[in-house]
Amino acid sequence: MKYIFITGGVMSGLGKGITAASVGRILKNRGYRVTAVKIDPYLNIDAGTMNPAQHGEVFVLKDGSEVDLDLGNYERFLDIELSAPHNITTGKVYRTVIDKERRGDFLGETVQIIPHITDQIKACIRQAAEEEFPDGTHADVCLVEVGGTVGDIESMPFLEAARQMRGELPGTDYVLIHVTLIPEDTMGDLKTKPTQHSVKALRELGLHADIIVGRSERVIGANTKRKISAFCDLPINAVISAATAPDTYEVPMEMEKEGIADVLSAHLGLETRDIDSSWYRVVTKEYTNRVTVAIVSKYGIEDVYISIKEALKHAGRSLSTEVKIVWLDAERYERCQLKDYDGILIPGGFGKRGIEGKIEAIKYARENNVPFLGLCLGFQLAVVEFARNKAGMPDATSEEMGEGTHVIALLPEQEGLTELGGTMRLGNYTADIRDGTLAKKLYGEPQIVERHRHRYEVNPRYIKKLEDAGLVFSATNKNRMEMLELPGHPFFFATQFHPEFKSRPTRPSPPYIGFVEACKVNKRTK
Ligand code: GLN
């Protein structure tokens, strides 16, 4: 097992996750099996309880763990499915060590950050790295991304663990990539001083950057590279320029051109192999069409819905169609704006704020034959809208939102729960698809598996009433409604699960393909 550690310097938000995922893709295109671990140095056990407006999307894995959005990047770039151990947090590490202490596992010892916490971190990294793939094979290479910025108090134990691993592993099994910012001054010159300082901070921790990836707005030239090479003590070919790309899937190609594969191979003792460029061809397929989709949500920032954005992109590429997204604030948009779009998407979400605006948009899509895709909360609100306006329940709502006829109700197993962390209906569940439905046409299979994250569901008491009024629940898991559609409408489709989590550039998600296709048709006939 070879380890590639990825650290960050100067500031957060540099795209370390995309850099790590891109490095993985570059190796995967050469036939290596790659896995990835993300370290998040915060005290939360997982990302599930964190506000996505602050921390970005909560990504859900097949086993139901709620993790950092970078695991989504790894899954999409590497085309793998990860599990809980691949997201290590300070909270998880400390909880394990403290539980062991209480059990008496360290009896007599003083339990300390070094060695107890660092040993636990190393054990967690190895456990994740060595996890089997479904075909029984193991990874050849494990990427370990250390969240945060070098110098933060929070990441110290993790960097110390990284230092210890360097000493414990043969030289060719370890490489450290430091991702840093190369800002421009007011004269437009690229400045290396912040990078020099962050490399100095790494050195103080006993770590050496083998490769530096410099993030900048424009490509870093030879002079700047020479300076970094001299001050940071590494060969010039180990300084890789990573200018901001128009599309993240282009980053591996750009890094490939910079020669990072040769530097990595030399460090890790990998043989030179030919590149399989089929993935590159898929992610750069030409666009011949364009559609515009409105996403109505209460959050202003796009990072909250990164998987939806990517799933639309994957489906769009496969249909040679660029999907332009316009984000509408659910509390503020004007109804007349809705006519400008080829399709309307209502994403997942929590809480009352903005829901009337979302319901209004669903009504507009239903009444005006505009393609509609509802996801999780979007599915639930489609039921509420239909109940109010078509099934004779004008006060219909979701139990999550307050008083009224609860066509959406708390899942029975959620009744009386006292803990909020990790307790939703999470991860993979099957859905049985009814014959003769749009759902069946899209998925082409009688049973599918998708990832979930919800506490509420369609209230079984009202299913018959809704169906009698014309709503079709096209997939179920026992008496749980998983998909809905409206016959006679060009595309009115919603899922209780989040199909975006399984979408890949090479395998777009069926509901997204159906939606983008319907948007294309709508645009042509408008
Ligand atoms: N708030 C809703 C529920 O808990 C929907 C959740 C979501 O959209 N992920 O069921």
Coordinates of N, CA and C and ligand atoms in Angstrom, one line a residue, residues 347-351 375-378 380 400-401 408 424 453-457 496 498, ligand 1:
P347 N -34.6 20.8 -4.6 CA -33.7 19.9 -4.0 C -34.2 19.5 -2.6
G348 N -33.3 18.8 -1.9 CA -33.5 18.4 -0.5 C -33.4 19.6 0.4
G349 N -33.9 19.4 1.6 CA -33.7 20.5 2.6 C -34.4 20.2 3.9
F350 N -34.2 21.1 4.9 CA -34.8 20.9 6.2 C -35.4 22.2 6.7
G351 N -36.5 22.0 7.4 CA -37.1 23.2 8.0 C -38.1 24.0 7.1
L375 N -36.4 16.3 -5.3 CA -35.5 15.4 -4.6 C -35.7 15.5 -3.1
C376 N -36.1 14.4 -2.5 CA -36.2 14.3 -1.0 C -37.3 15.3 -0.5
L377 N -36.8 16.5 0.0 CA -37.8 17.5 0.4 C -38.7 17.9 -0.8
G378 N -38.0 17.9 -2.0 CA -38.7 18.3 -3.2 C -39.8 17.2 -3.5
Q380 N -41.3 15.4 -1.2 CA -42.4 15.6 -0.1 C -43.3 16.8 -0.4
E400 N -43.2 18.2 9.6 CA -41.9 19.0 9.9 C -42.2 20.5 9.9
M401 N -43.3 20.9 9.2 CA -43.6 22.3 9.0 C -44.6 22.9 9.9
I408 N -47.3 14.4 4.8 CA -46.0 13.9 5.1 C -45.8 13.8 6.6
M424 N -31.2 9.6 11.1 CA -32.2 9.6 10.0 C -32.3 8.3 9.3
R453 N -31.7 10.1 2.9 CA -31.3 10.9 4.1 C -32.6 11.7 4.5
H454 N -33.5 11.1 5.3 CA -34.7 11.8 5.7 C -35.3 11.2 7.0
R455 N -36.2 12.0 7.6 CA -36.9 11.7 8.8 C -38.4 11.5 8.6
Y456 N -38.8 12.1 7.4 CA -40.3 12.1 7.2 C -40.6 11.3 5.9
E457 N -41.8 10.9 5.7 CA -42.2 10.1 4.6 C -43.7 10.4 4.2
Q496 N -37.9 10.1 -3.2 CA -37.6 10.3 -1.7 C -36.1 10.2 -1.4
H498 N -31.9 10.4 -2.8 CA -31.0 11.3 -3.4 C -30.2 10.6 -4.6
Ligands
GLN1 N1 -36.6 17.4 5.9 C1 -37.0 16.2 5.2 C2 -36.9 15.0 6.0 O1 -36.2 15.0 7.0 C3 -36.3 16.1 3.9 C4 -34.8 15.7 4.0 C5 -34.0 16.0 2.8 O2 -34.4 16.6 1.9 N2 -32.8 15.4 2.8 O3 -37.5 14.0 5.7

